[in-house]
Coordinates of C-alpha atoms and ligand atoms in Angstrom, one line a residue:
Chain A
X1 CA 10.8 12.0 -29.7
X2 CA 9.0 10.1 -27.4
X3 CA 8.6 10.9 -23.2
X4 CA 7.7 7.3 -22.2
X5 CA 6.2 4.0 -24.2
X6 CA 4.6 1.7 -22.5
X7 CA 4.2 -1.6 -25.2
X8 CA 2.0 -4.4 -23.5
X9 CA 2.5 -3.7 -20.2
X10 CA 1.0 -5.8 -17.9
X11 CA 1.1 -6.5 -14.4
X12 CA -0.1 -8.9 -11.4
X13 CA 0.2 -9.4 -7.4
X14 CA -0.2 -13.0 -7.3
X15 CA -2.8 -14.5 -9.2
X16 CA -4.5 -11.0 -9.5
X17 CA -4.4 -9.2 -12.9
X18 CA -4.1 -5.5 -12.1
X19 CA -2.7 -4.2 -15.5
X20 CA -3.8 -6.1 -18.8
X21 CA -1.5 -5.1 -21.9
X22 CA -1.3 -1.3 -21.6
X23 CA -0.3 0.3 -24.6
X24 CA 0.7 4.4 -24.4
X25 CA 3.3 6.8 -25.8
X26 CA 3.5 10.2 -24.0
X27 CA 5.3 12.7 -25.7
X28 CA 8.2 14.9 -25.2
X29 CA 6.2 17.9 -23.0
X30 CA 2.9 16.9 -23.4
X31 CA 0.9 16.9 -20.1
X32 CA -1.1 13.0 -20.0
X33 CA -3.7 12.6 -17.3
X34 CA -5.0 8.9 -16.2
X35 CA -8.4 8.5 -15.0
X36 CA -10.5 5.9 -13.8
X37 CA -12.8 4.7 -11.1
X38 CA -10.8 4.0 -7.5
X39 CA -9.1 0.3 -7.8
X40 CA -8.6 0.5 -11.8
X41 CA -4.8 0.4 -11.6
X42 CA -3.7 4.1 -12.0
X43 CA -1.5 4.1 -9.1
X44 CA 0.1 0.8 -10.0
X45 CA 0.5 2.0 -13.7
X46 CA 2.4 4.8 -12.1
X47 CA 4.5 3.1 -9.6
X48 CA 5.5 0.5 -12.7
X49 CA 6.7 3.5 -15.1
X50 CA 8.6 5.0 -12.0
X51 CA 9.9 1.0 -11.1
X52 CA 9.0 0.9 -8.1
X53 CA 7.1 -2.0 -8.9
X54 CA 8.3 -4.7 -11.9
X55 CA 6.4 -4.8 -14.5
X56 CA 5.1 -8.8 -15.3
X57 CA 5.8 -8.4 -18.6
X58 CA 5.9 -5.6 -21.8
X59 CA 8.4 -3.2 -22.0
X60 CA 8.9 0.3 -20.6
X61 CA 10.8 2.6 -22.4
X62 CA 11.5 6.6 -21.4
X63 CA 13.2 8.8 -23.3
X64 CA 14.0 6.1 -26.1
X65 CA 15.9 3.7 -23.3
X66 CA 14.6 0.7 -22.5
X67 CA 14.3 0.7 -18.4
X68 CA 12.7 -2.2 -17.4
X69 CA 15.4 -3.4 -15.1
X70 CA 16.8 0.5 -14.1
X71 CA 16.5 1.4 -10.4
X72 CA 14.0 4.3 -10.2
X73 CA 16.7 7.0 -9.2
X74 CA 18.2 5.9 -12.6
X75 CA 14.9 6.6 -14.5
X76 CA 15.2 9.7 -15.0
X77 CA 11.8 10.7 -13.7
X78 CA 10.2 12.3 -10.4
X79 CA 7.2 11.5 -8.7
X80 CA 5.3 13.5 -6.2
X81 CA 3.0 11.9 -4.1
X82 CA -0.5 11.9 -2.4
X83 CA 0.3 12.0 1.0
X84 CA 3.7 14.0 0.5
X85 CA 6.0 11.8 1.8
X86 CA 8.2 14.5 3.1
X87 CA 11.1 13.6 5.0
X88 CA 10.2 14.7 8.5
X89 CA 13.8 14.9 9.4
X90 CA 15.3 17.5 7.2
X91 CA 14.5 20.8 6.2
X92 CA 12.4 21.8 3.2
X93 CA 16.1 22.5 1.7
X94 CA 17.4 19.6 2.7
X95 CA 14.0 18.0 1.3
X96 CA 15.1 19.1 -1.8
X97 CA 18.5 18.7 -2.1
X98 CA 18.8 15.1 -1.0
X99 CA 18.4 13.4 -4.9
X100 CA 21.2 15.9 -5.9
X101 CA 23.0 15.0 -3.1
X102 CA 22.7 11.3 -3.5
X103 CA 23.2 12.0 -7.1
X104 CA 26.9 14.0 -6.3
X105 CA 25.7 17.1 -8.1
X106 CA 28.3 19.9 -7.0
X107 CA 27.6 22.1 -4.0
X108 CA 26.7 25.7 -5.6
X109 CA 24.8 23.6 -8.8
X110 CA 22.3 22.3 -5.9
X111 CA 21.6 25.4 -4.0
X112 CA 21.3 27.4 -7.4
X113 CA 18.5 24.8 -8.4
X114 CA 16.9 24.7 -4.9
X115 CA 16.8 28.8 -5.0
X116 CA 15.1 28.1 -8.3
X117 CA 12.9 26.1 -7.8
X118 CA 11.5 27.8 -4.3
X119 CA 11.3 31.2 -6.2
X120 CA 9.0 29.2 -9.1
X121 CA 7.4 28.0 -5.9
X122 CA 7.0 30.8 -3.4
X123 CA 8.9 28.5 -1.1
X124 CA 11.8 31.4 -0.3
X125 CA 10.5 32.2 3.6
X126 CA 10.3 28.4 4.3
X127 CA 13.7 27.3 3.2
X128 CA 14.6 26.5 6.8
X129 CA 11.3 25.2 8.1
X130 CA 10.6 21.3 8.6
X131 CA 7.8 19.2 7.0
X132 CA 5.6 19.4 10.3
X133 CA 5.8 23.5 10.3
X134 CA 4.3 24.0 7.2
X135 CA 0.8 23.7 5.9
X136 CA -1.0 21.5 3.7
X137 CA -0.6 23.3 0.5
X138 CA 3.2 24.5 1.6
X139 CA 3.9 21.0 2.1
X140 CA 2.2 20.3 -1.2
X141 CA 4.3 23.0 -2.9
X142 CA 7.6 21.5 -1.3
X143 CA 6.9 18.2 -2.9
X144 CA 6.2 19.4 -6.0
X145 CA 9.6 21.9 -5.5
X146 CA 11.7 18.3 -4.4
X147 CA 10.4 17.2 -7.9
X148 CA 11.3 20.2 -9.9
X149 CA 15.0 20.1 -8.9
X150 CA 15.7 17.2 -9.8
X151 CA 15.0 18.3 -13.9
X152 CA 13.8 15.0 -15.0
X153 CA 13.1 13.7 -18.0
X154 CA 9.5 13.2 -16.6
X155 CA 6.9 14.1 -13.8
X156 CA 4.6 11.2 -11.8
X157 CA 2.0 12.9 -9.8
X158 CA -0.2 10.5 -8.0
X159 CA -3.3 12.3 -6.6
X160 CA -1.3 15.4 -6.1
X161 CA -4.3 17.6 -4.8
X162 CA -7.0 15.4 -3.4
X163 CA -5.4 16.1 0.0
X164 CA -6.1 19.9 -0.4
X165 CA -9.0 22.0 0.2
X166 CA -11.3 22.9 -2.9
X167 CA -10.0 26.7 -2.7
X168 CA -6.3 25.6 -2.6
X169 CA -7.1 23.0 -5.4
X170 CA -7.7 25.0 -7.6
X171 CA -4.9 27.5 -7.0
X172 CA -2.7 24.5 -6.8
X173 CA -3.8 23.1 -10.2
X174 CA -3.3 26.2 -11.6
X175 CA 0.1 26.5 -10.7
X176 CA 0.8 22.8 -11.8
X177 CA -0.4 24.0 -15.6
X178 CA 1.7 27.5 -15.3
X179 CA 4.8 24.7 -14.0
X180 CA 4.2 22.4 -16.8
X181 CA 4.3 25.7 -19.5
X182 CA 7.5 27.3 -18.3
X183 CA 9.0 23.9 -17.9
X184 CA 7.9 22.4 -21.0
X185 CA 8.2 18.9 -19.3
X186 CA 6.5 16.0 -20.0
X187 CA 4.0 14.8 -17.1
X188 CA 2.0 12.4 -15.6
X189 CA -0.7 12.7 -13.7
X190 CA -3.3 11.0 -12.0
X191 CA -6.6 12.0 -10.8
X192 CA -10.2 10.5 -10.5
X193 CA -11.3 13.7 -10.5
X194 CA -12.9 14.5 -14.2
X195 CA -12.3 18.5 -13.6
X196 CA -8.7 18.4 -13.3
X197 CA -8.3 15.8 -15.7
X198 CA -10.3 18.2 -18.3
X199 CA -8.5 21.2 -17.5
X200 CA -5.4 20.2 -17.2
X201 CA -4.7 17.2 -19.9
X202 CA -3.5 17.4 -23.5
X203 CA -4.3 14.0 -23.4
X204 CA -6.6 11.9 -21.0
X205 CA -6.2 8.1 -20.6
X206 CA -9.2 6.2 -19.2
X207 CA -9.0 3.5 -17.8
X208 CA -10.9 0.5 -16.3
X209 CA -10.4 -2.4 -14.2
X210 CA -6.3 -2.2 -15.6
X211 CA -7.4 -1.7 -19.0
X212 CA -6.9 1.5 -21.3
X213 CA -10.7 2.3 -22.7
X214 CA -9.7 5.1 -24.9
X215 CA -6.9 7.5 -24.9
X216 CA -7.5 11.2 -26.5
X217 CA -7.7 14.9 -26.1
X218 CA -10.0 16.3 -23.8
X219 CA -12.9 17.3 -26.3
X220 CA -12.2 14.2 -28.4
X221 CA -13.3 12.2 -25.7
X222 CA -16.5 14.5 -24.8
X223 CA -17.6 14.6 -28.5
X224 CA -16.3 11.1 -29.4
X225 CA -16.5 8.5 -27.2
X226 CA -15.5 5.2 -28.1
X227 CA -17.4 3.2 -25.5
X228 CA -20.7 3.6 -23.2
X229 CA -17.9 4.0 -19.9
X230 CA -16.0 7.0 -21.0
X231 CA -19.3 8.4 -22.3
X232 CA -20.3 8.0 -18.8
X233 CA -17.1 9.5 -16.9
X234 CA -16.8 12.6 -19.1
X235 CA -18.6 15.5 -18.3
X236 CA -20.5 16.6 -15.2
X237 CA -23.0 16.1 -14.4
X238 CA -22.9 12.9 -16.3
X239 CA -24.3 11.9 -19.3
X240 CA -27.7 10.0 -19.8
X241 CA -28.5 6.6 -20.5
X242 CA -32.1 5.2 -21.7
X243 CA -33.4 2.5 -24.1
X244 CA -33.3 3.8 -27.2
X245 CA -36.9 2.0 -28.0
X246 CA -38.4 4.9 -25.6
X247 CA -37.5 7.3 -28.8
X248 CA -37.7 5.1 -31.7
X249 CA -39.8 2.1 -31.5
X250 CA -38.2 -1.3 -31.3
X251 CA -34.6 0.3 -31.3
X252 CA -32.2 -2.5 -29.4
X253 CA -29.3 -0.5 -28.6
X254 CA -29.1 2.4 -25.4
X255 CA -29.2 5.9 -26.6
X256 CA -27.2 8.6 -24.5
X257 CA -27.6 12.2 -24.4
X258 CA -25.3 15.1 -22.1
X259 CA -27.6 17.2 -19.7
X260 CA -26.5 19.7 -21.4
X261 CA -27.9 19.0 -24.4
X262 CA -31.6 18.5 -23.6
X263 CA -34.1 21.5 -23.8
X264 CA -37.5 22.1 -22.4
X265 CA -39.7 21.7 -25.4
X266 CA -43.2 20.5 -24.9
X267 CA -43.3 18.6 -28.1
X268 CA -39.9 16.9 -27.4
X269 CA -39.3 13.5 -27.3
X270 CA -39.4 12.9 -23.5
X271 CA -41.8 13.7 -21.0
X272 CA -41.3 13.7 -17.0
X273 CA -41.7 15.4 -14.0
X274 CA -39.4 17.3 -11.9
X275 CA -38.1 16.1 -8.8
X276 CA -35.7 18.0 -7.6
X277 CA -34.5 21.4 -8.8
X278 CA -30.5 22.6 -8.2
X279 CA -29.8 26.3 -8.7
X280 CA -25.9 26.8 -9.2
X281 CA -26.4 30.6 -10.2
X282 CA -24.6 29.8 -13.6
X283 CA -26.8 27.6 -14.2
X284 CA -29.8 25.1 -13.3
X285 CA -29.6 21.3 -12.7
X286 CA -33.2 19.5 -12.9
X287 CA -33.6 15.9 -11.7
X288 CA -36.3 14.7 -13.6
X289 CA -38.4 11.4 -13.7
X290 CA -39.5 10.1 -17.1
X291 CA -41.9 7.2 -16.4
X292 CA -39.3 5.5 -14.1
X293 CA -36.0 7.0 -15.7
X294 CA -34.4 9.0 -14.3
X295 CA -32.7 12.3 -16.6
X296 CA -30.4 15.1 -15.5
X297 CA -31.1 18.0 -17.4
X298 CA -28.4 21.1 -17.6
X299 CA -30.2 24.3 -18.3
X300 CA -28.1 27.6 -18.8
X301 CA -28.6 30.7 -16.7
X302 CA -31.2 30.6 -14.0
X303 CA -34.9 28.7 -14.4
X304 CA -38.2 28.6 -12.9
X305 CA -39.0 24.9 -13.2
X306 CA -40.6 23.9 -9.8
X307 CA -40.5 20.8 -8.0
X308 CA -43.6 18.5 -9.5
X309 CA -43.9 20.7 -12.6
X310 CA -44.3 18.0 -15.8
X311 CA -42.3 19.2 -18.9
X312 CA -41.6 18.1 -21.9
X313 CA -37.7 17.3 -23.1
X314 CA -36.3 17.5 -26.4
X315 CA -32.9 16.5 -27.9
X316 CA -31.3 17.5 -31.8
X317 CA -31.2 13.9 -32.8
X318 CA -27.5 14.7 -34.0
X319 CA -26.3 15.1 -30.2
X320 CA -27.2 11.4 -29.2
X321 CA -24.9 8.7 -28.8
X322 CA -25.6 5.3 -29.2
X323 CA -24.6 2.1 -27.5
X324 CA -24.8 -1.7 -28.2
X325 CA -25.3 -3.9 -25.8
X326 CA -21.8 -5.0 -25.1
X327 CA -21.6 -0.9 -24.3
X328 CA -19.7 -0.1 -27.3
X329 CA -20.5 3.1 -29.8
X330 CA -22.5 2.9 -32.8
X331 CA -22.0 5.6 -35.2
Chain B
X1 CA -10.1 20.4 25.1
X2 CA -11.9 17.5 26.2
X3 CA -14.8 18.5 28.8
X4 CA -13.8 15.0 30.9
X5 CA -10.3 16.6 31.3
X6 CA -11.7 19.8 32.8
X7 CA -14.3 18.8 35.2
X8 CA -12.6 19.2 38.6
X9 CA -14.1 15.6 40.0
X10 CA -13.1 13.9 37.1
X11 CA -9.8 16.0 36.9
X12 CA -9.3 15.0 41.1
X13 CA -10.4 11.2 40.8
X14 CA -8.2 10.8 37.6
X15 CA -5.3 11.7 39.3
X16 CA -6.3 10.3 42.7
X17 CA -6.6 6.9 41.4
X18 CA -3.0 7.4 39.6
X19 CA -1.1 8.7 42.7
X20 CA -3.0 5.8 44.5
X21 CA -1.6 3.5 41.9
X22 CA 2.1 4.9 41.8
X23 CA 2.2 4.1 45.6
X24 CA 1.2 0.8 45.3
X25 CA 3.7 0.0 42.9
X26 CA 6.5 1.7 44.5
X27 CA 5.8 0.2 47.8
X28 CA 8.1 -2.7 47.5
X29 CA 11.0 -0.5 46.1
X30 CA 10.4 2.1 49.2
X31 CA 10.8 -0.7 51.3
X32 CA 13.8 -1.9 50.0
X33 CA 15.5 1.1 50.2
X34 CA 14.9 2.6 53.7
X35 CA 15.5 -1.0 55.1
X36 CA 19.1 -1.1 53.3
X37 CA 19.9 1.7 55.2
X38 CA 19.1 0.2 58.7
X39 CA 20.9 -2.2 60.9
X40 CA 19.7 -6.0 61.1
X41 CA 18.1 -6.0 64.1
X42 CA 16.0 -2.6 63.0
X43 CA 14.8 -4.5 59.9
X44 CA 13.3 -7.1 61.4
X45 CA 11.4 -4.9 64.3
X46 CA 10.0 -2.4 62.9
X47 CA 10.6 -3.2 59.1
X48 CA 8.1 -0.1 58.0
X49 CA 10.5 2.2 60.0
X50 CA 12.3 5.2 58.5
X51 CA 15.9 5.0 59.3
X52 CA 16.8 7.3 62.5
X53 CA 20.0 8.2 64.2
X54 CA 19.7 4.9 66.4
X55 CA 18.8 2.5 63.7
X56 CA 20.8 4.1 60.4
X57 CA 23.7 2.0 59.8
X58 CA 25.4 1.6 56.3
X59 CA 26.7 -2.0 57.3
X60 CA 24.9 -3.2 54.2
X61 CA 26.7 -1.5 51.5
X62 CA 29.9 -2.1 53.5
X63 CA 29.8 -6.1 53.1
X64 CA 28.6 -5.4 49.7
X65 CA 31.8 -3.3 48.4
X66 CA 33.6 -6.1 50.8
X67 CA 32.5 -9.2 49.4
X68 CA 33.4 -10.0 45.6
X69 CA 33.8 -7.5 43.3
X70 CA 31.0 -5.7 43.4
X71 CA 31.7 -2.9 40.5
X72 CA 32.7 -5.5 38.2
X73 CA 29.4 -7.2 39.0
X74 CA 27.9 -4.3 37.9
X75 CA 29.9 -3.5 34.8
X76 CA 29.3 -7.1 33.5
X77 CA 25.6 -6.7 33.7
X78 CA 25.5 -3.4 32.2
X79 CA 27.6 -4.8 29.4
X80 CA 25.0 -7.6 28.7
X81 CA 22.1 -5.9 29.3
X82 CA 23.1 -3.1 26.7
X83 CA 24.8 -5.5 24.8
X84 CA 21.9 -7.4 24.1
X85 CA 19.3 -4.7 23.6
X86 CA 21.4 -2.8 21.0
X87 CA 21.0 -6.4 19.4
X88 CA 17.6 -7.1 19.6
X89 CA 16.8 -3.8 18.2
X90 CA 18.6 -3.9 15.3
X91 CA 18.4 -7.5 14.0
X92 CA 14.9 -7.4 15.2
X93 CA 14.1 -4.1 13.4
X94 CA 16.3 -5.6 10.5
X95 CA 13.8 -8.1 10.6
X96 CA 10.7 -7.1 10.8
X97 CA 11.8 -4.3 7.9
X98 CA 12.3 -7.0 5.8
X99 CA 8.9 -9.1 6.3
X100 CA 7.0 -6.0 6.3
X101 CA 8.3 -4.4 3.2
X102 CA 9.5 -7.2 1.0
X103 CA 7.4 -9.6 -1.1
X104 CA 9.0 -12.9 -1.1
X105 CA 8.2 -16.5 -1.0
X106 CA 7.6 -17.6 2.2
X107 CA 7.3 -14.3 3.4
X108 CA 3.9 -15.3 5.8
X109 CA 6.1 -18.3 6.9
X110 CA 8.9 -17.0 8.1
X111 CA 6.7 -14.3 10.0
X112 CA 5.2 -16.9 12.0
X113 CA 8.3 -18.8 12.6
X114 CA 10.3 -16.2 13.8
X115 CA 6.8 -15.4 16.0
X116 CA 6.5 -18.8 17.6
X117 CA 9.9 -17.7 20.0
X118 CA 7.1 -15.8 21.6
X119 CA 5.4 -18.9 22.6
X120 CA 8.3 -21.2 23.8
X121 CA 10.4 -20.7 26.6
X122 CA 14.0 -20.6 25.9
X123 CA 15.2 -22.0 29.1
X124 CA 13.5 -25.2 27.6
X125 CA 16.4 -25.7 25.7
X126 CA 19.0 -24.9 28.1
X127 CA 21.0 -28.2 28.0
X128 CA 21.7 -27.9 24.4
X129 CA 22.5 -24.3 24.5
X130 CA 25.0 -25.3 27.6
X131 CA 26.3 -27.9 25.1
X132 CA 26.8 -25.4 21.7
X133 CA 28.7 -22.8 24.3
X134 CA 31.1 -25.8 25.5
X135 CA 31.6 -26.7 22.1
X136 CA 32.2 -23.0 20.8
X137 CA 34.2 -22.3 24.3
X138 CA 32.0 -19.3 24.9
X139 CA 31.4 -20.4 28.4
X140 CA 32.1 -18.2 31.1
X141 CA 32.1 -15.5 29.2
X142 CA 30.0 -12.8 28.3
X143 CA 29.3 -13.3 25.1
X144 CA 27.3 -16.6 25.9
X145 CA 24.8 -14.2 28.1
X146 CA 24.6 -11.9 25.3
X147 CA 23.8 -14.3 22.5
X148 CA 21.2 -16.4 24.5
X149 CA 19.4 -12.9 25.4
X150 CA 19.7 -11.7 21.6
X151 CA 18.0 -14.8 20.7
X152 CA 15.5 -14.7 23.5
X153 CA 14.3 -11.2 22.8
X154 CA 14.0 -11.5 18.9
X155 CA 10.7 -13.1 18.6
X156 CA 8.7 -10.5 20.2
X157 CA 10.6 -7.5 18.7
X158 CA 10.2 -8.6 15.2
X159 CA 6.6 -9.6 16.2
X160 CA 6.0 -6.0 17.1
X161 CA 8.2 -4.2 15.4
X162 CA 7.2 -5.5 12.1
X163 CA 3.1 -4.7 13.1
X164 CA 4.4 -0.5 13.3
X165 CA 6.5 -0.7 10.0
X166 CA 3.9 -1.9 8.2
X167 CA 2.2 1.2 8.9
X168 CA 5.0 3.4 7.9
X169 CA 3.8 5.4 4.7
X170 CA 5.0 3.2 1.5
X171 CA 4.7 6.9 -0.4
X172 CA 8.3 7.9 2.2
X173 CA 9.9 5.1 1.2
X174 CA 9.0 5.2 -2.3
X175 CA 9.9 9.0 -2.1
X176 CA 13.4 7.8 -1.1
X177 CA 13.9 5.1 -3.6
X178 CA 13.2 7.7 -6.6
X179 CA 15.2 9.9 -4.6
X180 CA 17.9 7.7 -4.5
X181 CA 18.5 6.4 -1.3
X182 CA 19.6 2.8 -0.7
X183 CA 17.2 0.3 1.5
X184 CA 20.0 0.5 4.5
X185 CA 19.8 4.6 4.3
X186 CA 16.1 4.0 4.0
X187 CA 15.5 1.3 6.9
X188 CA 18.1 3.9 9.4
X189 CA 17.1 7.0 8.4
X190 CA 13.1 7.3 7.5
X191 CA 11.7 4.1 9.2
X192 CA 13.8 3.8 12.2
X193 CA 13.0 7.1 13.3
X194 CA 9.2 6.8 13.0
X195 CA 9.1 3.6 14.6
X196 CA 11.1 4.6 17.5
X197 CA 7.7 4.5 20.3
X198 CA 7.7 0.6 19.1
X199 CA 11.4 0.3 19.9
X200 CA 11.2 2.2 23.0
X201 CA 8.5 -0.7 24.3
X202 CA 10.0 -3.7 22.9
X203 CA 13.7 -2.0 24.9
X204 CA 11.7 -1.7 27.9
X205 CA 10.0 -5.2 27.8
X206 CA 13.4 -6.9 27.6
X207 CA 15.4 -4.8 29.5
X208 CA 14.1 -6.2 32.8
X209 CA 14.5 -10.2 32.1
X210 CA 17.7 -9.8 31.6
X211 CA 19.1 -7.4 34.2
X212 CA 17.0 -9.6 36.7
X213 CA 17.8 -13.0 35.2
X214 CA 19.7 -15.6 37.3
X215 CA 19.2 -18.9 35.3
X216 CA 21.5 -18.3 32.6
X217 CA 24.4 -16.6 34.6
X218 CA 24.3 -19.0 36.8
X219 CA 24.4 -21.9 34.1
X220 CA 26.5 -20.4 31.4
X221 CA 29.1 -17.7 33.0
X222 CA 29.5 -18.4 36.7
X223 CA 33.2 -17.7 36.8
X224 CA 34.1 -14.9 39.5
X225 CA 35.0 -12.3 36.3
X226 CA 31.6 -13.0 34.2
X227 CA 29.5 -13.0 37.1
X228 CA 26.3 -10.9 36.9
X229 CA 25.1 -8.5 39.8
X230 CA 22.1 -10.4 40.6
X231 CA 24.2 -13.9 40.1
X232 CA 26.9 -12.0 42.6
X233 CA 24.1 -11.1 45.1
X234 CA 23.3 -14.6 46.0
X235 CA 26.5 -15.1 47.9
X236 CA 24.3 -13.4 50.7
X237 CA 21.8 -15.4 50.4
X238 CA 22.5 -18.8 52.3
X239 CA 20.6 -21.9 52.9
X240 CA 20.7 -20.9 56.8
X241 CA 22.0 -17.6 57.3
X242 CA 21.1 -14.9 54.9
X243 CA 22.8 -11.4 55.4
X244 CA 19.5 -9.0 55.0
X245 CA 21.8 -6.0 54.8
X246 CA 23.9 -6.8 52.3
X247 CA 21.0 -8.2 49.8
X248 CA 18.9 -5.4 50.4
X249 CA 22.1 -3.0 49.6
X250 CA 22.5 -4.9 46.8
X251 CA 19.0 -5.0 45.7
X252 CA 18.8 -0.7 46.0
X253 CA 22.0 -0.4 43.8
X254 CA 20.8 -2.8 40.9
X255 CA 17.9 -0.7 40.9
X256 CA 19.8 2.0 40.0
X257 CA 21.0 1.6 36.2
X258 CA 17.6 0.3 35.3
X259 CA 15.8 3.3 36.3
X260 CA 18.0 5.1 34.2
X261 CA 17.6 3.5 31.2
X262 CA 13.9 3.4 31.8
X263 CA 14.1 7.3 32.0
X264 CA 15.9 7.3 28.5
X265 CA 13.7 4.8 26.8
X266 CA 10.3 6.5 28.0
X267 CA 11.9 10.1 26.7
X268 CA 12.0 8.3 23.4
X269 CA 8.6 6.6 23.7
X270 CA 7.1 10.1 24.5
X271 CA 9.1 12.0 21.8
X272 CA 8.1 9.4 18.9
X273 CA 4.5 9.6 19.7
X274 CA 4.7 13.5 19.2
X275 CA 7.0 13.8 16.4
X276 CA 5.3 14.8 13.4
X277 CA 5.1 12.0 10.7
X278 CA 3.8 12.0 7.1
X279 CA 0.9 14.1 6.7
Ligands
ATP401 N1 0.8 -4.8 -3.8 C1 -0.6 -5.1 -3.7 N2 -0.6 -6.4 -3.7 C2 -1.7 -6.7 -4.4 N3 -3.3 -6.2 -4.8 C3 -2.3 -4.8 -4.9 C4 -1.2 -3.9 -4.4 N4 -1.7 -2.8 -4.9 C5 -2.5 -2.8 -5.2 N5 -3.3 -3.8 -5.4 C6 -4.7 -3.9 -6.1 O1 -4.4 -3.3 -7.6 C7 -6.1 -3.0 -8.0 C8 -5.5 -1.8 -8.5 O2 -4.7 -0.8 -7.4 P1 -4.5 1.0 -7.4 O3 -3.8 1.5 -6.4 O4 -3.4 1.0 -8.6 O5 -5.9 1.5 -8.0 P2 -5.9 3.4 -8.2 O6 -6.2 3.1 -9.6 O7 -5.0 4.2 -7.8 O8 -7.3 3.3 -7.2 P3 -7.4 5.1 -6.3 O9 -7.7 5.9 -7.3 O10 -7.9 4.4 -5.2 O11 -6.2 5.4 -5.9 C9 -6.3 -2.7 -6.8 O12 -7.8 -3.7 -6.8 C10 -5.1 -3.3 -5.6 O13 -6.0 -3.8 -4.8
MG402 MG1 -4.4 5.2 -6.3

């Protein structure tokens, strides 16, 4: 069964079209990640799904039911916000229990669900504290717990990790992945961090300017991008783009090559001067200036190439992607 | 810690300035208080002297107690002030919430229209108000005053509060909506506690002019049983003779409730600022 399906969903704020003709299906138990640059409409799409904004046109179905006019609380969804949005006047227990109380769930059932969620999230010791007495990571877990206790058909996460520091972000990311496995619930997750997108997703939806650019599994998008935007957006460091004429005379297309697919070779297709070297231990990034073109090269392991050295760069022709003048992939 | 705050010279200068300001601000109150406990002669001979065994007298307070029903006036003033503040805050906050939270046609114009009242003194409409009160039979009731003061306080309240409500996190309100809270619960339980400092500010701004007003009580509710304290005290100020003892005593007693209300609101003000909000 499909947990969510969007059909031709559009959203405008006055004259500004923010979402344009979105079509999307989320299968039961699937982890879907929305990525895209800032301002592309990810949060707006999530809020339309949640019912916090009305869609201007189009149809929203959750678990087979049309919910266009259903209020948020009745849609069977739960949402985790970037700013946690915990109720400051309630304890952790109160925060988690509120939605159930509103839905008139029996008292012992509420208590059982709160206990279960706090066990999963390690919050047992904090149940009687207020949000202001918790650390950032604990608050984020409470926000997730508040979503879990509702046993929703669909979880919505809006950049839940962007207020956490790097180490905590990684831990919480793993926790969310575990949670998804344990609950086997459908989840939609918004982020503009592509590591989060690649590591968590069953399916990635790439958005740009309110339009879906491509939908697919992380590896599909990485190996087979539909256009230049998707190719450049996924993968770090991002793909190099150069006029194909630099390699083949008279070719009008744009050539894309991933930094990790470029190798050092004296008789390679390109030549350039190293302007900067980043040693990451596990691998090494070179920034190379090839006659006015800046290329990024990712070498595995450690390398002793020095700044200002002139090097030859080569790549296997089957690793190259070609794009036409509109940025569409040419196969 | 800020360096400036630990520097003793700065600390001294800061406290000195504040103490000086406090003395200047409190001086008139102080003079009223000490003179209310002196005989009439002593008030004029040495207005700044403290009352001593010779000059001490409660004659002013006795006059006030005997003259008219002082406690009734007192009670009227209190009812009018508290009720007006309550309605200003309630309706002001509700209107502000609607303006800040909901997108509807004419939202901006409605906001401007409501704010326009800040610039137009309500006293310009006195005649019309009086006619209206006569027509509705509200003359010489406390409701007449409460309604007028509520109308008078609303523009500024809406203006200030809507600005603050815009700053309350959208995520928090949306979380409430997803959890199934009604818009009223979101307003009363989530938003109002977070704008408490602004509410206290509005309350303090509105309280003093209402408490001290002479104009509307004189016009709309001059009857004996609806007289406010300010109006009641006027009997001691005559065209030819003024009973200064009584005036000063009445004023001293009038200060007290305002002071108490102020303490309550300023507590709220500080608590609101220090309580943790969203993040
Ligand atoms: N209430 C609103 N009124 C008018 N325009 C809005 C409103 N909310 C969002 N927008 C516009 O819609 C566009 C998409 O906003 P949205 O918040 O969905 O972006 P986003 O993809 O979540 O960005 P970010 O990654 O920065 O969170 C933005 O250009 C924004 O200016
Ligand atoms: Mg966003």
